[in-house]
Short mmCIF file of C-alpha atoms in Angstrom, two decimals:
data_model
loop_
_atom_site.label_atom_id
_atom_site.label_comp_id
_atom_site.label_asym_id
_atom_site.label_seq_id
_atom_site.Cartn_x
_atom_site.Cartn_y
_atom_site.Cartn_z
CA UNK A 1 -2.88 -6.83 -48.96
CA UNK A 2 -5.64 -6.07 -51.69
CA UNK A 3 -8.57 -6.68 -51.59
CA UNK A 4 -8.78 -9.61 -53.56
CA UNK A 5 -6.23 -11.29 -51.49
CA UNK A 6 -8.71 -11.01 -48.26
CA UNK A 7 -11.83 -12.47 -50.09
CA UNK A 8 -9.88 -15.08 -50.86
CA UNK A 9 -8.91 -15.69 -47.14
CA UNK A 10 -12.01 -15.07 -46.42
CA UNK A 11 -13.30 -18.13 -48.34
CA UNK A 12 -10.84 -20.40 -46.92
CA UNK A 13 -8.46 -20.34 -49.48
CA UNK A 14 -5.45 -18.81 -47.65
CA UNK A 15 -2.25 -21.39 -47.04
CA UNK A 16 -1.38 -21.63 -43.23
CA UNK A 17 1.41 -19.06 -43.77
CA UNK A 18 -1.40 -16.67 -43.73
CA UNK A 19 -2.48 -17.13 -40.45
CA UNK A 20 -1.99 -13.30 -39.12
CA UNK A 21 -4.69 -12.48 -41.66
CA UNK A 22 -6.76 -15.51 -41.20
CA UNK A 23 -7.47 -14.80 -37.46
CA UNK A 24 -8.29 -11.32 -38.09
CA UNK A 25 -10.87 -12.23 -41.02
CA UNK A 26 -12.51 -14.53 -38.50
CA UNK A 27 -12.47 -12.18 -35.49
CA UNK A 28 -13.86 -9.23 -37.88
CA UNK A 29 -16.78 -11.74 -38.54
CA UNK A 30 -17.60 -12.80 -35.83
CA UNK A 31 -17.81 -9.25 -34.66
CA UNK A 32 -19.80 -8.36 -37.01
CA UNK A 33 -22.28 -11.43 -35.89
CA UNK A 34 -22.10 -9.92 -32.35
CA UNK A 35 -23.07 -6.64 -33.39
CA UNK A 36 -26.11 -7.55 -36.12
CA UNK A 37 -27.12 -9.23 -32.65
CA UNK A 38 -26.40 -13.24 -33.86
CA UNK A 39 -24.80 -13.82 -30.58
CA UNK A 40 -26.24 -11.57 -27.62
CA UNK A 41 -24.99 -10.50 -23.90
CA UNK A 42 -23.60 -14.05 -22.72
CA UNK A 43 -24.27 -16.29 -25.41
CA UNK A 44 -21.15 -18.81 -26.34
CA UNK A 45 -19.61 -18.54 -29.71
CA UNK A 46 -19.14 -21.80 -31.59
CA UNK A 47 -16.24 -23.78 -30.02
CA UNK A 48 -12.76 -23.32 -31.28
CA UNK A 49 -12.62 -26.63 -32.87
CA UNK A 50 -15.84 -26.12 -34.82
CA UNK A 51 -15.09 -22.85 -36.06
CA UNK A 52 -11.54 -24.44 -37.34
CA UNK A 53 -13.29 -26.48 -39.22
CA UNK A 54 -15.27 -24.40 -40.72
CA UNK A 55 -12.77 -22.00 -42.34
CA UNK A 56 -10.38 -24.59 -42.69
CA UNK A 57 -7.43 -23.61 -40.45
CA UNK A 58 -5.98 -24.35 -37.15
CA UNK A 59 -7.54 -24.20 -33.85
CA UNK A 60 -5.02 -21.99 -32.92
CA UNK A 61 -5.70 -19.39 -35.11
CA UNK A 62 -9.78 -19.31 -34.08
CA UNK A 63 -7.80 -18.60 -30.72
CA UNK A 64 -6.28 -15.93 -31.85
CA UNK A 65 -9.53 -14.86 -33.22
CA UNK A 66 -10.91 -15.03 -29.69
CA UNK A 67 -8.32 -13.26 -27.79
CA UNK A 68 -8.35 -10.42 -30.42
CA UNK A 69 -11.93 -10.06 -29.87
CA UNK A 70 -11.44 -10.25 -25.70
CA UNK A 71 -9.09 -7.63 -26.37
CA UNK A 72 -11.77 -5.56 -27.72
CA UNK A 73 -13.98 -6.63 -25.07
CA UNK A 74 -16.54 -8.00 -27.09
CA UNK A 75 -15.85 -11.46 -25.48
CA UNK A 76 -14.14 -13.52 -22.60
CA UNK A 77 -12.49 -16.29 -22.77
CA UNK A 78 -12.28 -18.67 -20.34
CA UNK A 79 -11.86 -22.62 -20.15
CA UNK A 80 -14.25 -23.74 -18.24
CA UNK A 81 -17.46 -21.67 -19.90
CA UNK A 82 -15.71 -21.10 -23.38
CA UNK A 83 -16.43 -17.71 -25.28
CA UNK A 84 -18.86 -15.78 -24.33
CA UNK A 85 -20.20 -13.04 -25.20
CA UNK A 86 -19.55 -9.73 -22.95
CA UNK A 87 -19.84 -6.16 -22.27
CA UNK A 88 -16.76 -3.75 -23.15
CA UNK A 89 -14.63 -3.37 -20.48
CA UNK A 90 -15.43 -0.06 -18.29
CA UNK A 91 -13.21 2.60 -18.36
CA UNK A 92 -11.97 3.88 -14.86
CA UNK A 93 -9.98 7.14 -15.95
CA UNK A 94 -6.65 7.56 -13.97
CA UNK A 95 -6.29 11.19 -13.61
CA UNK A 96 -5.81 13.65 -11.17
CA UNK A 97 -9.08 12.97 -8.98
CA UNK A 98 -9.83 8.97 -8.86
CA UNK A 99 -13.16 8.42 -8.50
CA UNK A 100 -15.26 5.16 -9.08
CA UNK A 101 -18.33 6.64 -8.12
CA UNK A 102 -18.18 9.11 -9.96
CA UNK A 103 -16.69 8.48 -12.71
CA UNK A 104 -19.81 5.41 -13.09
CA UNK A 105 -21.93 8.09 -13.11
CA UNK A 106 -20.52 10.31 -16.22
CA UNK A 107 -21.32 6.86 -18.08
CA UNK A 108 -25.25 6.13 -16.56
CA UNK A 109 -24.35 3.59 -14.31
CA UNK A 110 -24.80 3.01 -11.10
CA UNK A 111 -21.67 2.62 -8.98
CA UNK A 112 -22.31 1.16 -5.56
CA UNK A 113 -19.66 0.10 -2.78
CA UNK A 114 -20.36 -2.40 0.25
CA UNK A 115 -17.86 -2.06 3.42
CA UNK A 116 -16.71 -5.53 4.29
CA UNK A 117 -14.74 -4.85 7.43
CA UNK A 118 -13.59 -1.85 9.21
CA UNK A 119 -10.63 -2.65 11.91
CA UNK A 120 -7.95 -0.29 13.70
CA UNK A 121 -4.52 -1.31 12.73
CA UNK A 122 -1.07 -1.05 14.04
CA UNK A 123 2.11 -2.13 13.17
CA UNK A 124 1.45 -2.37 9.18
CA UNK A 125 4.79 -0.51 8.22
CA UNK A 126 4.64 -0.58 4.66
CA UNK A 127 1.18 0.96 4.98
CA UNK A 128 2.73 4.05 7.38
CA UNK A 129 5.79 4.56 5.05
CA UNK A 130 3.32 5.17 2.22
CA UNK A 131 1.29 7.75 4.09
CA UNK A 132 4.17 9.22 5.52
CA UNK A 133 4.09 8.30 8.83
CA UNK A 134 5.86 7.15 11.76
CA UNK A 135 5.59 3.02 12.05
CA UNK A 136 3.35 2.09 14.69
CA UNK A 137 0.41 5.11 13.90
CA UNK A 138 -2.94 3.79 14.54
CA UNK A 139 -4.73 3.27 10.89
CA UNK A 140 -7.94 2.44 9.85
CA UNK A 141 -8.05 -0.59 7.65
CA UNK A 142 -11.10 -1.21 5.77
CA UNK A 143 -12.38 -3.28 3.17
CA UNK A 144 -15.03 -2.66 0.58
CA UNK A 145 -16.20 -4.08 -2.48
CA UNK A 146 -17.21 -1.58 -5.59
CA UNK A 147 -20.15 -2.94 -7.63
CA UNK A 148 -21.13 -0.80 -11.40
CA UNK A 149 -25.16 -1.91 -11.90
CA UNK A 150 -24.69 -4.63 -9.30
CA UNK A 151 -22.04 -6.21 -10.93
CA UNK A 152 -19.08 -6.41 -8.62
CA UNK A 153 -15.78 -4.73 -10.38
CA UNK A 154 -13.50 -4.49 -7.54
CA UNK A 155 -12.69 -4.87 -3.64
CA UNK A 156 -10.03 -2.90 -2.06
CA UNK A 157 -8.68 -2.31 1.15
CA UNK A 158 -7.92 1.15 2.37
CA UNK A 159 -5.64 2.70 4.94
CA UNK A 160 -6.08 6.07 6.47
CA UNK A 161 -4.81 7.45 9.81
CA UNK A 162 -6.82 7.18 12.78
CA UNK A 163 -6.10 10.35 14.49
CA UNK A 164 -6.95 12.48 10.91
CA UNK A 165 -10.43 10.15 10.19
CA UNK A 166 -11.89 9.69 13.74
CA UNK A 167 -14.42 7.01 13.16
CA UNK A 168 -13.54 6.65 9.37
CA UNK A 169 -15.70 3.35 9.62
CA UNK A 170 -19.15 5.57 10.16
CA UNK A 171 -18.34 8.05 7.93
CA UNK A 172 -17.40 5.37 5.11
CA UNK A 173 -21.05 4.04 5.22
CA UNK A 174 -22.73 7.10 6.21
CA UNK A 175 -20.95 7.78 2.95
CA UNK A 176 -22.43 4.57 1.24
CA UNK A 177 -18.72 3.31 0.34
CA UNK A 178 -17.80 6.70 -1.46
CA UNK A 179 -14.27 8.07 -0.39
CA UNK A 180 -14.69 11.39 -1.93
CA UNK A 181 -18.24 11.53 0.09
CA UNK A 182 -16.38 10.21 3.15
CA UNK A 183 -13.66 13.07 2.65
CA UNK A 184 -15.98 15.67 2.39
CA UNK A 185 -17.52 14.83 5.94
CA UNK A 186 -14.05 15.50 7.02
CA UNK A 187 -13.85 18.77 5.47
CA UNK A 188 -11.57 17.59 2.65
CA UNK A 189 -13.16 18.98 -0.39
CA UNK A 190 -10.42 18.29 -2.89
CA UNK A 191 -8.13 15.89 -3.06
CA UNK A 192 -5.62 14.26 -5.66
CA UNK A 193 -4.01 11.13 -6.95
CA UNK A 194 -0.16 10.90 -5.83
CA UNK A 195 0.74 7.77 -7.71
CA UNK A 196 -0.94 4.16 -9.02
CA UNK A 197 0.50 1.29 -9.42
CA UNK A 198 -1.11 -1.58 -11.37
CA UNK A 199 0.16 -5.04 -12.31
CA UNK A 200 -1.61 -8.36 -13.45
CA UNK A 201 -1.91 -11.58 -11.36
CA UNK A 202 -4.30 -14.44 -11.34
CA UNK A 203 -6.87 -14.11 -8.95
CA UNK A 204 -7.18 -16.50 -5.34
CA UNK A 205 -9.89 -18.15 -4.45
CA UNK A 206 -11.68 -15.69 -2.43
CA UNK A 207 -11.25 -12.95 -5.16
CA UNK A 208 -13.25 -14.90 -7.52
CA UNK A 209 -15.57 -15.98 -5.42
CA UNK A 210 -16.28 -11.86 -4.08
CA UNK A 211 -15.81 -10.42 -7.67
CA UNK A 212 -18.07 -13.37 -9.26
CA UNK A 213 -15.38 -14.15 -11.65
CA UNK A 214 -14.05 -17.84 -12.99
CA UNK A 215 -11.54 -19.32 -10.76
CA UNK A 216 -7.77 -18.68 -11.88
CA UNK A 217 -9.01 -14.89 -14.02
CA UNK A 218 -7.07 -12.47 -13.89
CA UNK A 219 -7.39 -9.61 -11.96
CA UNK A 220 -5.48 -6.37 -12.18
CA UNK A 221 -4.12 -5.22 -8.65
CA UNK A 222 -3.76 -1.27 -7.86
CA UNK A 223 -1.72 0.04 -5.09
CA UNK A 224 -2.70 3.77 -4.94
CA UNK A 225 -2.10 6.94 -2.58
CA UNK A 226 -4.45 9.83 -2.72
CA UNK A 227 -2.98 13.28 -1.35
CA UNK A 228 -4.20 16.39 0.15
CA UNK A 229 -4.02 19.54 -2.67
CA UNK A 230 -0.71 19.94 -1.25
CA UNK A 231 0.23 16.27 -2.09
CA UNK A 232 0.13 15.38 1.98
CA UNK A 233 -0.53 11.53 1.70
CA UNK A 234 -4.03 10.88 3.21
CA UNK A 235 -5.24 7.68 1.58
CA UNK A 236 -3.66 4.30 0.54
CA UNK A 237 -5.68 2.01 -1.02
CA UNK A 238 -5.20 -1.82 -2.46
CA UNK A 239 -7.35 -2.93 -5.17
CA UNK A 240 -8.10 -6.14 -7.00
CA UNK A 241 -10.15 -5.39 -10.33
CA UNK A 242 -11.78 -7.70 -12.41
CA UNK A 243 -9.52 -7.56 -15.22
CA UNK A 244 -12.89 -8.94 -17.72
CA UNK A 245 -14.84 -6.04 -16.63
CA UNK A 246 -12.32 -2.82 -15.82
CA UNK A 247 -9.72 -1.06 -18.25
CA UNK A 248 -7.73 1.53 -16.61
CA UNK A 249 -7.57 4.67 -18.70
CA UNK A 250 -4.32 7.41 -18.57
CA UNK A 251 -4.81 10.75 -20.91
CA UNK A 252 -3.23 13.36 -19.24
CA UNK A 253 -4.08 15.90 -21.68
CA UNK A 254 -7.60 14.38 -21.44
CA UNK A 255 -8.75 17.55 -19.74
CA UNK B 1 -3.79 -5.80 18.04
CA UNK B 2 -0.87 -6.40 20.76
CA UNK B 3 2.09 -7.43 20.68
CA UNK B 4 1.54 -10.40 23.07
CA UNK B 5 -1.58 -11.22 20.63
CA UNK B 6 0.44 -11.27 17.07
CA UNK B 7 3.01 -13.63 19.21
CA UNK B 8 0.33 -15.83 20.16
CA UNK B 9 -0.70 -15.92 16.59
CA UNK B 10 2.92 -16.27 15.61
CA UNK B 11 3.11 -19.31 18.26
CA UNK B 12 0.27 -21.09 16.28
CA UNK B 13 -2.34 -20.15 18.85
CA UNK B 14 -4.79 -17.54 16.92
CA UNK B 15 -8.86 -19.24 16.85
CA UNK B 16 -9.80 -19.51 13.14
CA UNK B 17 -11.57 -16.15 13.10
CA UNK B 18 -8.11 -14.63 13.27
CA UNK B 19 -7.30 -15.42 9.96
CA UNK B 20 -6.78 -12.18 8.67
CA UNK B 21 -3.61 -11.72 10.92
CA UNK B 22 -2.43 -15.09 10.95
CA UNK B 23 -1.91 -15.07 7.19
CA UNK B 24 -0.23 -11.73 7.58
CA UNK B 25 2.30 -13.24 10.41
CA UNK B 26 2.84 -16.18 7.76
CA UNK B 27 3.84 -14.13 5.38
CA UNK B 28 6.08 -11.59 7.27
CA UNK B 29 8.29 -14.49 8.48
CA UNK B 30 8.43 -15.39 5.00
CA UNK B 31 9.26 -11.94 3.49
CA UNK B 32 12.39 -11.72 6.35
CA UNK B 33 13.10 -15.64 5.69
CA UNK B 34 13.83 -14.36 2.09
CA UNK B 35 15.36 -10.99 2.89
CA UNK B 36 17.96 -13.24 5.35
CA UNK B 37 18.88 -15.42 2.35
CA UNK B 38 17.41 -18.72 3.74
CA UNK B 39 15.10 -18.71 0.34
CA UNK B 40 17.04 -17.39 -2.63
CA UNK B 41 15.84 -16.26 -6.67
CA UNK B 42 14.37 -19.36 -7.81
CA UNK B 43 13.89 -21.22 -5.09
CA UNK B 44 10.24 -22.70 -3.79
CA UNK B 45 8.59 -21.81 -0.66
CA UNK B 46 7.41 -25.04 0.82
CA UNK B 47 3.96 -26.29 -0.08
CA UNK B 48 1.00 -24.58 1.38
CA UNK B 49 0.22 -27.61 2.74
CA UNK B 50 3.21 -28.34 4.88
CA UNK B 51 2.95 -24.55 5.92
CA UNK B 52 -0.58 -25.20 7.18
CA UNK B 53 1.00 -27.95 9.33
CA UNK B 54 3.60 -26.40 10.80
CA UNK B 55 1.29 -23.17 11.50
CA UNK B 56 -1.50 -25.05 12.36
CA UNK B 57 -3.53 -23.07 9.96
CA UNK B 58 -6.01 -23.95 7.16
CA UNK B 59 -4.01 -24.09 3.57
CA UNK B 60 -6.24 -21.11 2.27
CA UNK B 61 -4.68 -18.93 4.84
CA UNK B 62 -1.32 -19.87 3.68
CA UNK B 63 -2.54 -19.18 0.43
CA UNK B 64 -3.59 -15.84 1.14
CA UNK B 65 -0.03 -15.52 2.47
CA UNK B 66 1.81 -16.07 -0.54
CA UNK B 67 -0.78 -13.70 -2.54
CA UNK B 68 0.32 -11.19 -0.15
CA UNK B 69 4.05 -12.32 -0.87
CA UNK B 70 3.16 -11.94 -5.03
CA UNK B 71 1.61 -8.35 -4.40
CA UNK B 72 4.97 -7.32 -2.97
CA UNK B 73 6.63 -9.00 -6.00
CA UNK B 74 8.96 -11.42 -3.62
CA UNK B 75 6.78 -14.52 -5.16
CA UNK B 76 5.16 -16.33 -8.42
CA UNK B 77 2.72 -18.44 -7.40
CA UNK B 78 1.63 -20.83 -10.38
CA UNK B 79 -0.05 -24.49 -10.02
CA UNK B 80 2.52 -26.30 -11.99
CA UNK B 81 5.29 -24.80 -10.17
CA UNK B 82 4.74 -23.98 -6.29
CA UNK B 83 5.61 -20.63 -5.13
CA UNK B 84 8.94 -19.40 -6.40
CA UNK B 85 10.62 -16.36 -4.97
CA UNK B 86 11.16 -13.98 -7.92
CA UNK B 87 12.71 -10.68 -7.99
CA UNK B 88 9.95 -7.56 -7.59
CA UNK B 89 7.91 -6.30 -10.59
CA UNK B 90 9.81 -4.03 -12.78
CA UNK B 91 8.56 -0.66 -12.83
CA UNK B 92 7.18 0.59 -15.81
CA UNK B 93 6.65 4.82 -15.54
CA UNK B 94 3.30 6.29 -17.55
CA UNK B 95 4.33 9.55 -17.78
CA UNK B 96 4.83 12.51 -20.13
CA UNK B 97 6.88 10.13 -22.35
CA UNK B 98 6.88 6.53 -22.12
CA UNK B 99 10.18 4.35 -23.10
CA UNK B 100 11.13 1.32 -21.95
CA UNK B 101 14.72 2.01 -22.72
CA UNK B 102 15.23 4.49 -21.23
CA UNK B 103 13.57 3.37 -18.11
CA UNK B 104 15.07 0.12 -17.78
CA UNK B 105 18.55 2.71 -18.20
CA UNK B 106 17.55 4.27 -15.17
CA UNK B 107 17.74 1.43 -13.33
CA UNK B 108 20.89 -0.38 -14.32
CA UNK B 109 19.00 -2.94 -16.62
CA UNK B 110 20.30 -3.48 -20.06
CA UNK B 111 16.66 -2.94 -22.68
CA UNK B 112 16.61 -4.87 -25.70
CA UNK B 113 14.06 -5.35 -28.61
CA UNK B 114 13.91 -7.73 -31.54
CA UNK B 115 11.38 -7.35 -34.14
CA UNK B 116 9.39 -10.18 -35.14
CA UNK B 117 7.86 -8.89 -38.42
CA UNK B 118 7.19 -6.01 -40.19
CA UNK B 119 4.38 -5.38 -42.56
CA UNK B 120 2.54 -2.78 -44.86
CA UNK B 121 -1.39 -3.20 -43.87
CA UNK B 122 -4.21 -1.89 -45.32
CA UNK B 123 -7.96 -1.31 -43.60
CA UNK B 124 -7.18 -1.77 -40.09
CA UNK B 125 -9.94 0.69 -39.10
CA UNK B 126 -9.66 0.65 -35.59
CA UNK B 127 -6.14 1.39 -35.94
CA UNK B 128 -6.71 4.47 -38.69
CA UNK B 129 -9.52 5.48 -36.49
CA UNK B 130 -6.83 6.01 -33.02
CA UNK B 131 -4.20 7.45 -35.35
CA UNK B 132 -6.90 9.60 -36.93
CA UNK B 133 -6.43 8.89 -40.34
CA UNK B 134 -8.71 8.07 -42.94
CA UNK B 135 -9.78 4.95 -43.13
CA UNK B 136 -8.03 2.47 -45.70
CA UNK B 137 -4.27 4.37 -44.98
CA UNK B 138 -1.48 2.04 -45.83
CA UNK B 139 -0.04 1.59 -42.09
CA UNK B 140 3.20 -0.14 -40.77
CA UNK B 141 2.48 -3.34 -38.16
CA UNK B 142 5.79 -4.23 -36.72
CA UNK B 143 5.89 -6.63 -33.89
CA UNK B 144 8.47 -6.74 -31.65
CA UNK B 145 9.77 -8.15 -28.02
CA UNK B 146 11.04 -6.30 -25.57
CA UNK B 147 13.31 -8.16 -22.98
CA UNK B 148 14.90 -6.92 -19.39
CA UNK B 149 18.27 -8.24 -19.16
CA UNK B 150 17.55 -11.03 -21.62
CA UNK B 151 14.27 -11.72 -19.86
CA UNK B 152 11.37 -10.75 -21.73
CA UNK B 153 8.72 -8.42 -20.66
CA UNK B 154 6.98 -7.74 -23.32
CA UNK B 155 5.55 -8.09 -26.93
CA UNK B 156 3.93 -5.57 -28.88
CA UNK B 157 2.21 -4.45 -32.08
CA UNK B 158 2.82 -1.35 -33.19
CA UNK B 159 0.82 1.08 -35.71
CA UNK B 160 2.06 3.81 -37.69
CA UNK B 161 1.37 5.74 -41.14
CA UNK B 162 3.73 4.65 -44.25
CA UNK B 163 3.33 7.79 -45.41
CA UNK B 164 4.96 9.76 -42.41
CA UNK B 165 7.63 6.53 -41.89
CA UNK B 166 8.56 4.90 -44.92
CA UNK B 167 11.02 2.37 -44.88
CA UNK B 168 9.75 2.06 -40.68
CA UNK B 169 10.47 -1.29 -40.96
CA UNK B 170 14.84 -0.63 -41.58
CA UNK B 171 14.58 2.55 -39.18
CA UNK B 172 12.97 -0.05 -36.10
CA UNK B 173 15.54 -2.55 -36.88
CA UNK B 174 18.62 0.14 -37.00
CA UNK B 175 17.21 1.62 -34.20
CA UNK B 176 17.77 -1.82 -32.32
CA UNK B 177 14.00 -1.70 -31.54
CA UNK B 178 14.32 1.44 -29.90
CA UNK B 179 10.69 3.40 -30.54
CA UNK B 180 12.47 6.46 -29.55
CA UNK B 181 15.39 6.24 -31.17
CA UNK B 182 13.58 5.14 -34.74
CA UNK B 183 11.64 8.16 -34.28
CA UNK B 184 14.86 10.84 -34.15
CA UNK B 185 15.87 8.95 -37.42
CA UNK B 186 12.28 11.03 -38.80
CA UNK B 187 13.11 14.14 -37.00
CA UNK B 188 11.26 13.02 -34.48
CA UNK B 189 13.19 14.87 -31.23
CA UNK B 190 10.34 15.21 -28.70
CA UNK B 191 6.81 12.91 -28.45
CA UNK B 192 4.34 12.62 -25.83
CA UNK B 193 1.95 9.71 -24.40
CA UNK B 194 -1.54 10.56 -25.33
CA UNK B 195 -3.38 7.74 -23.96
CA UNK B 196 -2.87 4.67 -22.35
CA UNK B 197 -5.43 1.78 -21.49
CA UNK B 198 -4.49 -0.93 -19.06
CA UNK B 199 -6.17 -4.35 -18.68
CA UNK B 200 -6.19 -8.04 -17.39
CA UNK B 201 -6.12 -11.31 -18.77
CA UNK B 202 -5.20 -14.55 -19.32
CA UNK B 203 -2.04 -15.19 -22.31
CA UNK B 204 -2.65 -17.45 -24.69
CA UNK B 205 -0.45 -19.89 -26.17
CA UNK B 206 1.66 -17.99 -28.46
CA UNK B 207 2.11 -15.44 -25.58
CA UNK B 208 3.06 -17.94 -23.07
CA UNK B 209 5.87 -19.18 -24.94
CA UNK B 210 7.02 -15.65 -26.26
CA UNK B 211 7.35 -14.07 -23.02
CA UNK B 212 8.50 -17.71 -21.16
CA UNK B 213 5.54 -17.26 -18.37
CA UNK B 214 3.60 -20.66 -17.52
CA UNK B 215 0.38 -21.34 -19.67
CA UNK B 216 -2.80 -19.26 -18.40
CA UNK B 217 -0.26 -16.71 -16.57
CA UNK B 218 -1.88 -13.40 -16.18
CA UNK B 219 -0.78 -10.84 -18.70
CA UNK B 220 -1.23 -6.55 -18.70
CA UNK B 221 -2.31 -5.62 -21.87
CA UNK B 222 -1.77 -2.27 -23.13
CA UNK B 223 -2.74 0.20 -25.79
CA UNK B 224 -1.62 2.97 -26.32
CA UNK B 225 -0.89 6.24 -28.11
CA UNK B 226 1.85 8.50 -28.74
CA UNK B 227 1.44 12.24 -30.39
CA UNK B 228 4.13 14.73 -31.43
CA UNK B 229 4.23 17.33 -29.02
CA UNK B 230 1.17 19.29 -30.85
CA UNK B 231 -0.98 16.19 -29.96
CA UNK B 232 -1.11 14.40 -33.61
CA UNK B 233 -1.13 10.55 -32.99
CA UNK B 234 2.10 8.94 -34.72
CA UNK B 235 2.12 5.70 -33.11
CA UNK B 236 -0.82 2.99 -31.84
CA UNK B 237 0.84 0.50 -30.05
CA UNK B 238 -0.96 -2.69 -28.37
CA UNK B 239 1.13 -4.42 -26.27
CA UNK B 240 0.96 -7.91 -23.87
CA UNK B 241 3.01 -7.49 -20.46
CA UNK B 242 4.26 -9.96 -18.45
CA UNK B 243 2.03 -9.65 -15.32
CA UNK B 244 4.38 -11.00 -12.48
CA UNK B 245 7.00 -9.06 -14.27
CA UNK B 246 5.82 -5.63 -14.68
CA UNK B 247 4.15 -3.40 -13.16
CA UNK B 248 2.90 0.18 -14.29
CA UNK B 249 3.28 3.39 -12.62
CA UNK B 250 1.51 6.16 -12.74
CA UNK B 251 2.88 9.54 -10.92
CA UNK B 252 1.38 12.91 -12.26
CA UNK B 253 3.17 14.89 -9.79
CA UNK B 254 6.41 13.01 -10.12
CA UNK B 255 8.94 15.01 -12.33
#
């Protein structure tokens, strides 16, 4: 397309078979309104409808506008509150140590965890096969919640075998909420990611009321094991992320 | 916990403070309820409410029940339609080299693409900017949608320089929307997954109806970037993923 041709979307001119452009004209505008500061930190752009009528198109394409610009992270969308402006989403690198904590800290913010709950377990098999052990070990099941500058980002649950962590519940907040500090009281200096897995689902009730999120978000669930050096299966853990406020981040030639 | 307590629970006699266990019972009986047959693909669990009856629970904790149910991929749970037992997330590998083809191979399942459209783009500068190119580069921005066994999974954009693919556009559709396959038609034999970033949200419309998931489903979104094996970026791709029908894994110590 020259350059010409986007001008003249840009004033309004283009017919409705232009529409791929159209949105993107309109999201790179209003982006640039975001960043000369037009709209700050939680403001609401103008609604769909109004914008529509100002360049002349369909709602639908301001929508497409808006999701473009959630993609970035610039926004969220949501029904009930419309578009509002947001901070990007924060990166939470998968690699070969996971780390909230610090991984928050690299970036100047402050990662904090809460424990919820902290209960011995038995009979959760698909929690034993993942750790590798025989159905019907004792485990420690605890629950947490991971907050980045007070704002909550995630809660998890954790499994971990009682005879290995002997009073894992003390050491987790002794440890504030930090695994890797937890670990370390256990003499486990190093450890390593065996395997994440991460899907999308709307989030329940509870969810959104813990993560401070809008009813019916979306929230993207990890299932993850974390291994001794010599990829012995020490740690299973079950996250729910705000999917508004976390990307996850894979470069494995990133180091 | 006992035995004789989870039967208790089982028998409807847990206090409310027991929730956490009574919503697990719920949902093993269920999970086996499915696994014997009695529920089949397609079929709807009875309402939370009627559940709640018969266990003499509060609706939330059969709620939390069928969440469980949708983490292990057995479920959808939507508004419109109740909670429909659906076959488990389809697993999507992050490794070394990422194809959907050839994964879905793997596993018996027949991978198809169609492209949607195909067009020569100029000053997308986020997408020069991941592909490392100089601003204002004539690029390629195919869409496409990939499906599982005529199901579809996924739709995505994909990014690469004219210059390096000319005539992309009759190499993807050859190819049969094969990435990889387009790519040997350039030489290509070998590429590797620089980076991949993972997120949450809601689909919109357009998305909905693409990937046939229910209004305000919850979608993975994706971007990502492939390098020849000497780490040059070839290929941006952003990509929406059915969330109740995918899920990514991640297994650096796999291969």
């Amino acid at each position: 397309m020259t350059q010409e041709a986007a001008q003249g979307i840009a004033q309004g001119a283009a017919p409705e078979g232009e529409g791929g452009t159209v949105w993107r004209r309109i999201a790179d505008e209003l982006a640039a309104a975001i960043e000369r500061g037009e709209y700050r930190l939680g403001d609401t752009l103008p609604a769909s409808v109004a914008l529509a009528e100002r360049y002349g198109v369909h709602r639908h394409t301001v929508r497409q506008a808006f999701r473009h610009l959630a993609d970035l992270g610039l926004v969220t969308v949501s029904r009930g509150r419309g578009t509002q402006v947001t901070t990007p989403r924060l990166p939470y690198p998968i690699g070969r140590r996971v780390s909230m904590r610090t991984n928050m800290g690299k970036l100047g913010i402050t990662g904090t965890s809460r424990m919820l709950s902290a209960e011995i377990v038995v009979g959760e098999a698909p929690a034993c096969t993942a750790l590798r052990l025989k159905a019907g070990t004792p485990l420690w099941r605890v629950r947490g919640v991971s907050l980045a500058d007070g704002v909550p980002m995630g809660t998890g649950t954790h499994w971990l075998a009682v005879e290995r962590f002997p009073e894992f519940d003390r050491a987790y907040r002794e440890a504030a909420g930090s695994i890797t500090a937890a670990f370390r009281s256990y003499g486990i200096a190093d450890y390593v990611r065996l395997s994440t897995r991460l899907a999308a689902r709307l989030a329940d009730e509870a969810e959104a009321e813990l993560l401070q999120i809008a009813p019916d978000s979306a929230v993207m669930i990890s299932t993850a094991i974390d291994a001794l050096p010599d990829l012995t299966p020490i740690h299973l853990v079950s996250s729910v992320f705000a999917g508004e406020r976390m990307e996850m981040v894979i470069e494995p030639f990133g180091d």
